[in-house]
Coordinates of C-alpha atoms and ligand atoms in Angstrom, one line a residue:
X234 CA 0.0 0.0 0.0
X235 CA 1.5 3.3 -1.0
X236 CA 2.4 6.2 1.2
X237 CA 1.1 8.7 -1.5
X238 CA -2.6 8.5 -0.4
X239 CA -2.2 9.7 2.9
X240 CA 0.2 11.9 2.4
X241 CA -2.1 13.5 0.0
X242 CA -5.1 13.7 2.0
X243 CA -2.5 15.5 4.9
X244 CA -2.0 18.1 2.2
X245 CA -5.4 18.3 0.5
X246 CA -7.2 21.3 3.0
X247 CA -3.7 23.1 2.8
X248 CA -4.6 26.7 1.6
X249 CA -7.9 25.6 -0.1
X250 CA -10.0 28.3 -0.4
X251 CA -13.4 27.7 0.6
X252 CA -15.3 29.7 -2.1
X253 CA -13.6 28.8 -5.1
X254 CA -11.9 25.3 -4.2
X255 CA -8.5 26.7 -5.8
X256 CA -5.3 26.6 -3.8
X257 CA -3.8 30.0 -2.3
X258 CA -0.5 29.0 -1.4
X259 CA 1.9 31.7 -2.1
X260 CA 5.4 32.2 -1.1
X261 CA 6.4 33.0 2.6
X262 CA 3.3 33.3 4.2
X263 CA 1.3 31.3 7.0
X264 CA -0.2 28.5 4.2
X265 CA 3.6 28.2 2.9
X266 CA 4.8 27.8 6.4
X267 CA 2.4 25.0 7.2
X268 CA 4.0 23.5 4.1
X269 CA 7.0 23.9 4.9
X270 CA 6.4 21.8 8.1
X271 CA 4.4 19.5 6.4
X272 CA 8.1 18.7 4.1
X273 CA 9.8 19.1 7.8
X274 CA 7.9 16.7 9.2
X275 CA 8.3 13.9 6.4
X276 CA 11.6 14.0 6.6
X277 CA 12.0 13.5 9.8
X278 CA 9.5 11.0 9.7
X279 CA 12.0 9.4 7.3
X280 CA 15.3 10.1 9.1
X281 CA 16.4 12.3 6.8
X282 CA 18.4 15.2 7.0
X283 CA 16.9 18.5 6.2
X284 CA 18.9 21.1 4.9
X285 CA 17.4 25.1 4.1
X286 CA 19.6 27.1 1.9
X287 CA 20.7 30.2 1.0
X288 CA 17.7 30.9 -1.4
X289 CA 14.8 28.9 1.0
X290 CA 14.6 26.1 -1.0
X291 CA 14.2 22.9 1.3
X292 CA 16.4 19.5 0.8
X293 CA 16.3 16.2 2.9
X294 CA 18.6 14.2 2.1
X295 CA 18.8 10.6 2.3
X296 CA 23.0 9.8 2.6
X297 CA 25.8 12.4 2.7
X298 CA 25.9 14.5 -0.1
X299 CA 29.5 16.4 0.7
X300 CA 31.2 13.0 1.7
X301 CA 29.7 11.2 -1.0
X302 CA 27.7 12.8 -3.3
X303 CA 27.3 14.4 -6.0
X304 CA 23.6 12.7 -5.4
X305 CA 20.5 12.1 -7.2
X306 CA 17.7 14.8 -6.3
X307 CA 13.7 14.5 -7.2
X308 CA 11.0 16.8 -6.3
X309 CA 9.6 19.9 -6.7
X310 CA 7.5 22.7 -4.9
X311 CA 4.5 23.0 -3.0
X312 CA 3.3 26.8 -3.6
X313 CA 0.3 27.5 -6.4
X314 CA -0.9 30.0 -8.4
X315 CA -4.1 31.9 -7.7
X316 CA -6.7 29.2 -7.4
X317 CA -4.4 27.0 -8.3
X318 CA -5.1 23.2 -8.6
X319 CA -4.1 20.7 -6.3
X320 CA -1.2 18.9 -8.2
X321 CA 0.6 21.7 -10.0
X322 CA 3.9 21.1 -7.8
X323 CA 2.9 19.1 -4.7
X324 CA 2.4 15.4 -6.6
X325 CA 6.1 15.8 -7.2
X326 CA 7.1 16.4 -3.9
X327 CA 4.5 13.7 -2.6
X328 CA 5.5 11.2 -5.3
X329 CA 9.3 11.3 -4.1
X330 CA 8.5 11.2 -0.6
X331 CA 6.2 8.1 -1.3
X332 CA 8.9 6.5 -4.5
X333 CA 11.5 6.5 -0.9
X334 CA 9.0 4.4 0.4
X335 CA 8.3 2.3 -1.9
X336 CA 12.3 1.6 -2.6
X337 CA 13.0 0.8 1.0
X338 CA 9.9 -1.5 1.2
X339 CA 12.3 -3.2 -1.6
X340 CA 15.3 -2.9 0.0
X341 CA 17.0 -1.1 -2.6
X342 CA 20.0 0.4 -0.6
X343 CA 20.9 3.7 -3.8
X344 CA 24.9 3.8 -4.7
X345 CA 24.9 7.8 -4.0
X346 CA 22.9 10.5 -1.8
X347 CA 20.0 10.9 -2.6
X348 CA 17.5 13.7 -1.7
X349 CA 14.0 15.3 -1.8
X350 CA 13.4 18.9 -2.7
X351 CA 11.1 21.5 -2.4
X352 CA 11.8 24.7 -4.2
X353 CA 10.5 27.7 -3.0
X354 CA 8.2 30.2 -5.1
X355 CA 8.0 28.5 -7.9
X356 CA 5.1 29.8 -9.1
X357 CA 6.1 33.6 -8.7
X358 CA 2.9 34.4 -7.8
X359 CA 3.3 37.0 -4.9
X360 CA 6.7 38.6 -5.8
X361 CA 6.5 38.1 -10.1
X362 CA 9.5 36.1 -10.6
X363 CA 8.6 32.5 -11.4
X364 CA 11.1 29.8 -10.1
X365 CA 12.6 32.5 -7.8
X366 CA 13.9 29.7 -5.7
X367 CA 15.9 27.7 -8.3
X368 CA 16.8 31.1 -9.7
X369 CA 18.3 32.5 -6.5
X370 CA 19.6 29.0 -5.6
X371 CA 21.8 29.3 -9.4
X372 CA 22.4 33.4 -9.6
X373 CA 20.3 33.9 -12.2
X374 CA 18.5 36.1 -10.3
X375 CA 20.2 39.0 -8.5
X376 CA 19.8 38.7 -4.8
X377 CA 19.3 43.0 -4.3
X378 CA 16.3 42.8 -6.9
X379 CA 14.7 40.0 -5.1
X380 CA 14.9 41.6 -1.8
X381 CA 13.3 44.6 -3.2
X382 CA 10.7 42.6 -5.3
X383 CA 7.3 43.7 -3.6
X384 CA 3.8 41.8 -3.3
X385 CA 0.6 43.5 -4.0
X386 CA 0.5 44.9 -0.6
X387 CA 4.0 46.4 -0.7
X388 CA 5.8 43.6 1.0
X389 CA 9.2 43.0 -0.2
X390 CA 10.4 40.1 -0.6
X391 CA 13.0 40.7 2.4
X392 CA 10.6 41.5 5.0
X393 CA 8.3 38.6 3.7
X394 CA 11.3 35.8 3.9
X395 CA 12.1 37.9 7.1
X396 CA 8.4 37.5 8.9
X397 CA 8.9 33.2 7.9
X398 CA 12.2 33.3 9.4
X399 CA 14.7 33.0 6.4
X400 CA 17.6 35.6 6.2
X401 CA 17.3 37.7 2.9
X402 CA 20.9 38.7 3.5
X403 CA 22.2 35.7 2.8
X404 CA 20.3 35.0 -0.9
X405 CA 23.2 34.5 -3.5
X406 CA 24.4 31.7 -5.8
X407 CA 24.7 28.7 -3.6
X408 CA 27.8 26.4 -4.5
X409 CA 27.6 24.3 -1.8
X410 CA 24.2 23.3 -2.2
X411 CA 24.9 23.2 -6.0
X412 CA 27.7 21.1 -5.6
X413 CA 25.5 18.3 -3.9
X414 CA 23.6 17.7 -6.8
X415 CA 24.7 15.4 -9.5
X416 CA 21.7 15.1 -11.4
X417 CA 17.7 16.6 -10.9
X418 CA 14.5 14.7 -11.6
X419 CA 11.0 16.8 -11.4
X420 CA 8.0 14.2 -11.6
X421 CA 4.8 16.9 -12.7
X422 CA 1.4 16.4 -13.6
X423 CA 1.3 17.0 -17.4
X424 CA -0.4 20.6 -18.1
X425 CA -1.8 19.5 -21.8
X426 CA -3.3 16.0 -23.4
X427 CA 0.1 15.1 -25.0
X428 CA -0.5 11.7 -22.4
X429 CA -4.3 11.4 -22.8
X430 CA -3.5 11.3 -27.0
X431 CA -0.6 8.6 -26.7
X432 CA -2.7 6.6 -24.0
X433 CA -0.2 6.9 -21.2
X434 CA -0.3 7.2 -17.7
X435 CA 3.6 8.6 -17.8
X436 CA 6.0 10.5 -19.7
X437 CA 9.2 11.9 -20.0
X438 CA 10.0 15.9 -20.9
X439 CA 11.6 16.7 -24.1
X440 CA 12.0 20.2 -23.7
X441 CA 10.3 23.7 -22.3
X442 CA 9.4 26.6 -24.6
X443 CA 11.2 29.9 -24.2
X444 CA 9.2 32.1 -21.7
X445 CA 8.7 35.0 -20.0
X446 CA 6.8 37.8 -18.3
X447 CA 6.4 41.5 -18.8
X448 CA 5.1 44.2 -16.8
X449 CA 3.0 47.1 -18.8
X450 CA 3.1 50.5 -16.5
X451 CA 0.1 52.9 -18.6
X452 CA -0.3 55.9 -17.2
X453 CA -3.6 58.5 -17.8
X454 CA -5.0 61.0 -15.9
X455 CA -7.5 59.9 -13.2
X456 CA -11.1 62.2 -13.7
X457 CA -14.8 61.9 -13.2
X458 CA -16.5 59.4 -14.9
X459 CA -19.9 61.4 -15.9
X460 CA -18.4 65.3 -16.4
X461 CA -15.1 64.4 -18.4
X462 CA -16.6 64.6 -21.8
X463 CA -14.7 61.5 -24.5
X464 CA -12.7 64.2 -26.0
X465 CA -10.9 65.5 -22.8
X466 CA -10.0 61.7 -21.5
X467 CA -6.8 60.7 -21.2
X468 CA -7.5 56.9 -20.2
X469 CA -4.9 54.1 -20.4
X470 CA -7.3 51.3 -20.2
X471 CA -7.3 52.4 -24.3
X472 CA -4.7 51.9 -25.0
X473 CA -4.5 48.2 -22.6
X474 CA -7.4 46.7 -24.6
X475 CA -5.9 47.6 -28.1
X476 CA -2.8 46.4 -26.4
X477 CA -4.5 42.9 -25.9
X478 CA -5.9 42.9 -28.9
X479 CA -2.7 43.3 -30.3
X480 CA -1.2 40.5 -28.4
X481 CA -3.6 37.9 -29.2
X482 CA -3.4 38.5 -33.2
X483 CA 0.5 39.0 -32.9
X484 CA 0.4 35.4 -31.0
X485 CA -1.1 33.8 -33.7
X486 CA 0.9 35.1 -36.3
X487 CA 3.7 33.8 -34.7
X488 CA 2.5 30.9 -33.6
X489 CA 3.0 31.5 -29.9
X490 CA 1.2 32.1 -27.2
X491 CA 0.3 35.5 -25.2
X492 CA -1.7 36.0 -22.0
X493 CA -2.7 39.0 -19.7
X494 CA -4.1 37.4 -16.7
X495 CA -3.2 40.2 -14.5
X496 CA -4.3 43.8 -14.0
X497 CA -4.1 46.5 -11.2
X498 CA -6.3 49.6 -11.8
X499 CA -5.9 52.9 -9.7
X500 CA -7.7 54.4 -8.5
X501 CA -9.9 51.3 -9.3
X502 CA -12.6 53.4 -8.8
X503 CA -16.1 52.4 -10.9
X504 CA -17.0 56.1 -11.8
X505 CA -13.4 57.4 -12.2
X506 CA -11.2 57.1 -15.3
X507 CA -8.4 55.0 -14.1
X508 CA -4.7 57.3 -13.8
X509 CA -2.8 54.2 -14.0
X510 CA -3.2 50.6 -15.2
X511 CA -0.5 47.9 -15.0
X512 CA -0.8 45.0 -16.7
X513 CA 1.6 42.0 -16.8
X514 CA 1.9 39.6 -20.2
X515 CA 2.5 36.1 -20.4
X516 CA 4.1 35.0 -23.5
X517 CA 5.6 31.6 -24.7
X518 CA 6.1 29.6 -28.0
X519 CA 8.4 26.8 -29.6
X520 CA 10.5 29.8 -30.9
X521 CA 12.2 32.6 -29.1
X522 CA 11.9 35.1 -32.1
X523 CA 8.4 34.5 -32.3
X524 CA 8.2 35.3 -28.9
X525 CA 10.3 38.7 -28.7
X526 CA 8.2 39.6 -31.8
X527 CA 5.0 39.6 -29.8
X528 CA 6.2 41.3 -26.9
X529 CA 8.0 44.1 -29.2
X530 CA 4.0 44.2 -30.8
X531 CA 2.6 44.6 -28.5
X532 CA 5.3 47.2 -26.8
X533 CA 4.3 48.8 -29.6
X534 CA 0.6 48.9 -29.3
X535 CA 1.0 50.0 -25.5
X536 CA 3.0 52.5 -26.4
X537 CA 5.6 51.9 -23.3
X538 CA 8.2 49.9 -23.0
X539 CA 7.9 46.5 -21.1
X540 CA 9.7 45.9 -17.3
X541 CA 10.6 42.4 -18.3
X542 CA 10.3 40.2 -14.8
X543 CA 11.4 37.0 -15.6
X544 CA 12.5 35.1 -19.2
X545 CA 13.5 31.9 -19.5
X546 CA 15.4 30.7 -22.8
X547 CA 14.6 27.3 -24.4
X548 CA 15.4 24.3 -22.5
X549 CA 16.7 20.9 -24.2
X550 CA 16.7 18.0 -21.2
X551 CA 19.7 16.1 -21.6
X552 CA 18.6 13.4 -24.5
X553 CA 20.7 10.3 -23.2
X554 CA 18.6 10.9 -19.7
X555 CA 15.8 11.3 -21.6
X556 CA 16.4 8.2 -23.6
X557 CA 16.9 6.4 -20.6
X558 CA 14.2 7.1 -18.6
X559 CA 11.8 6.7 -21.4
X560 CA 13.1 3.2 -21.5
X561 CA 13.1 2.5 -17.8
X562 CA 9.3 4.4 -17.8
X563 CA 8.3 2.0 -20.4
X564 CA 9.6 -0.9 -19.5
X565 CA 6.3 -2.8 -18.1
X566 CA 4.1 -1.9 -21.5
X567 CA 7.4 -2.7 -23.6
X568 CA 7.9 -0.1 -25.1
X569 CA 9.4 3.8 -24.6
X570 CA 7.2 5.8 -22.7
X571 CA 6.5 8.7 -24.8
X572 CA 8.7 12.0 -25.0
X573 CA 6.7 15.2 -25.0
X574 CA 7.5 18.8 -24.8
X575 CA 5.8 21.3 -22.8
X576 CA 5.2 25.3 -22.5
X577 CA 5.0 25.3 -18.8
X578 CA 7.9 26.3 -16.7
X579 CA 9.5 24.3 -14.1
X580 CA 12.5 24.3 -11.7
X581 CA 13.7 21.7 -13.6
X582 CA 14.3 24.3 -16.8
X583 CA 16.8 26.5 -14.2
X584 CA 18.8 23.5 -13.0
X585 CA 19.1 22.5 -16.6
X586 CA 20.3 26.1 -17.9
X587 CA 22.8 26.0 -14.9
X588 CA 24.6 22.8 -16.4
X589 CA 22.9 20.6 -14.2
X590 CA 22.2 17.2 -15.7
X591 CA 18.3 17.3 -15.5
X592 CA 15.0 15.3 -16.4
X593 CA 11.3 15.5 -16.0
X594 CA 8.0 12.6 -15.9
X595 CA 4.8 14.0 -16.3
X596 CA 1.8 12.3 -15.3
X597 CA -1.6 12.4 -17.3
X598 CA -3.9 14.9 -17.0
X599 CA -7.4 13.9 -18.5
X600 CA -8.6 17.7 -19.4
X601 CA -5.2 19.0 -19.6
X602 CA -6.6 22.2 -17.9
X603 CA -4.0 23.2 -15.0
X604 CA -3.0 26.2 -13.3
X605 CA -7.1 25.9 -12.3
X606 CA -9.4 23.9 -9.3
X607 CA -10.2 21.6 -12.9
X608 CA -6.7 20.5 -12.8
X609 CA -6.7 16.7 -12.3
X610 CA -4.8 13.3 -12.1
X611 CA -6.4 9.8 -12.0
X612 CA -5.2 8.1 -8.3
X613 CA -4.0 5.0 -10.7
X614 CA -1.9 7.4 -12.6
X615 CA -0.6 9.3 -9.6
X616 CA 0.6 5.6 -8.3
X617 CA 1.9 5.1 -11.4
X618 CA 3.9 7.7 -11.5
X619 CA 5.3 6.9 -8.0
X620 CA 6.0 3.6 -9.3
X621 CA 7.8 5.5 -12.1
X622 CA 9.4 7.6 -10.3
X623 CA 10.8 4.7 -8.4
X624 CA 12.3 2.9 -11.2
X625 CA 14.1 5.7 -12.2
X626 CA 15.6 6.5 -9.1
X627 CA 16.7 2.7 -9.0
X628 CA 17.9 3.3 -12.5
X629 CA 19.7 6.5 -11.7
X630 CA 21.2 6.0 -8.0
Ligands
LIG24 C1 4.6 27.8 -14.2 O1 3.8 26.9 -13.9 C2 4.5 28.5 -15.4 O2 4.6 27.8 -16.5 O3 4.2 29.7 -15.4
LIG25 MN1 2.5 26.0 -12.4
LIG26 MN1 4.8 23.4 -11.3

């Protein structure tokens, strides 16, 4: 009997927010906190050792990763995007603790270290920066700007890391915890039908589409909504919606993607023109040209210049890991599990840019609708991809 089950149902009330059954769990707060003791406790449980560092990313580790390492390393994170679903992160943290499990039940004593992690702010939700975690953990992002990075109330990152506990002045590239790790698996629920098309329960990642997120600062001038005749506005929601518009028909011409899922209005008043509206844009794509085109369109069409908050180039997983754990994934149906990309961003994408050697397994996902309540895994395929997850860690350690 796996360990998954109950693990999950520990998690499951977690940040769940009553009215809309989404998950709230957003980087340094009370919810990530009880999270955070939640992957405490689990270690323990397990006798491993638990090790913070520099960035707030949490690592137990099964072995000794200085003495002996470089180890093998699978998880993921726990936080969630607004409303988020329930597996979006946490079934990879949950599937490693419970693959452990299932490998001791076994007996299966691994050659190296090997640990569990649990990346902090992945999602970039509260502070903008997605993977901020794996991003402070590698340099890639610069440890003054995410100190300074505020939330919607003003709360910078600093005093937020501050109020859970975790020292700010120490964020910086991390060697020593870099050094530890040999090689990074992410298990993730898959976040299209690639799996539900091929018929399979689980996968392995092919690559991640360059991606990024901009920040659209329109200014007006802030007036009364029934004296201010048309003529005399000066209202930047215009020029947002042509904006929009713009980025939708740019997308498609160049066969990306582009969202704004994001707006803050002031004065946010309902009978006053708005004298500011910020927006923030989500675009992806297979190419990175075709990208930068439809954030220079719609630059354009805003008529400002875009505060770009995060960007991550292309990744290309390592394809004789890949290989391999496609084999070892398909060995029971006797053939290669299937390779899939995906246009989602993951932990897994940093560690790769940093010259980590890196890998990911997606489990199915019957709509394909994540980053929602909707989002969804079958219990058989989330056991499968314990099971999975298992083999490769036999495979790999
Ligand atoms: C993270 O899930 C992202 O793709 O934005
Ligand atoms: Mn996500
Ligand atoms: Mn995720």
């Amino acid at each position: 009997m796996s360990s998954f089950g109950s693990m999950w149902a520990d998690l499951e009330p977690v940040g769940r927010h009553s009215s809309t059954g989404g998950y709230r769990r957003f980087a340094w707060t009370a919810v990530d906190a009880t999270l955070r003791e939640w992957f405490r406790g689990e270690a323990e449980r397990r006798g491993l050792d638990l090790v913070t560092d520099r960035a707030g990313n949490l690592w137990a580790w099964s072995g000794n990763p200085d003495a002996d390492g470089p180890g093998l390393v699978v998880g993921s994170h726990l936080d969630s995007v607004p409303d988020g679903g329930a597996f979006d992160g946490p079934l990879g943290v949950v599937s490693a603790f419970a693959a452990l499990d299932e490998l001791r039940a076994r007996g299966f004593v691994p050659d190296r270290p090997l640990g569990i992690a649990c990346f902090a702010d992945e999602e970039g939700a509260r502070f903008g920066v997605a993977c901020a975690g794996s991003r402070l953990l590698t340099g890639v992002l610069d440890p003054d700007r995410a100190r300074a990075l505020t939330d919607d109330d003003g709360t910078t990152m600093a005093e937020a890391m501050a109020t859970a506990g975790h020292d700010a002045a120490v964020l910086g590239r991390d060697e020593e915890t870099l050094r530890r790790v040999g090689t990074f698996l992410e298990l993730h629920v898959e976040q299209g039908r690639g799996l539900v098309d091929t018929g399979d329960p689980v996968g392995v990642a092919s690559s991640i589409w360059p991606h990024g997120r901009w920040r659209l600062d329109l200014r007006g001038r802030a007036d009364h909504a029934g004296t201010t005749r048309l003529a005399d506005r000066d209202d930047p929601m215009l020029a947002l919606v042509g904006a929009i518009s713009v980025a939708r028909a740019s997308a498609e011409r160049h066969g990306s993607l582009a969202t704004v899922g994001k707006l803050r209005v002031r004065p946010n008043g309902v009978n006053a023109i708005p004298s500011e509206v910020t927006a923030w844009l989500d675009a992806r794509g297979p190419s990175e040209d075709g990208v930068r085109s439809v954030v220079a369109e719609v630059a354009e069409a805003a008529g400002t210049v875009p505060a770009e908050e995060s960007w991550t180039s292309s990744t290309d997983f390592d394809a004789g890991l890949r290989d391999r754990l496609a084999a070892v994934v398909g060995e029971g149906a006797g053939m290669p599990a299937p390779v899939l990309p995906t246009g989602a961003g993951h932990d897994a994408g940093i560690l790769s840019a940093a010259g980590v050697e890196t890998a990911m397994l997606f489990v199915r996902n019957p709509t394909g609708v994540s980053h929602s309540p909707a989002e969804h895994a079958e219990p058989a395929d989330c056991l499968a991809g314990v099971d999975a997850l298992a083999r490769a860690i036999e495979a790999l350690a």
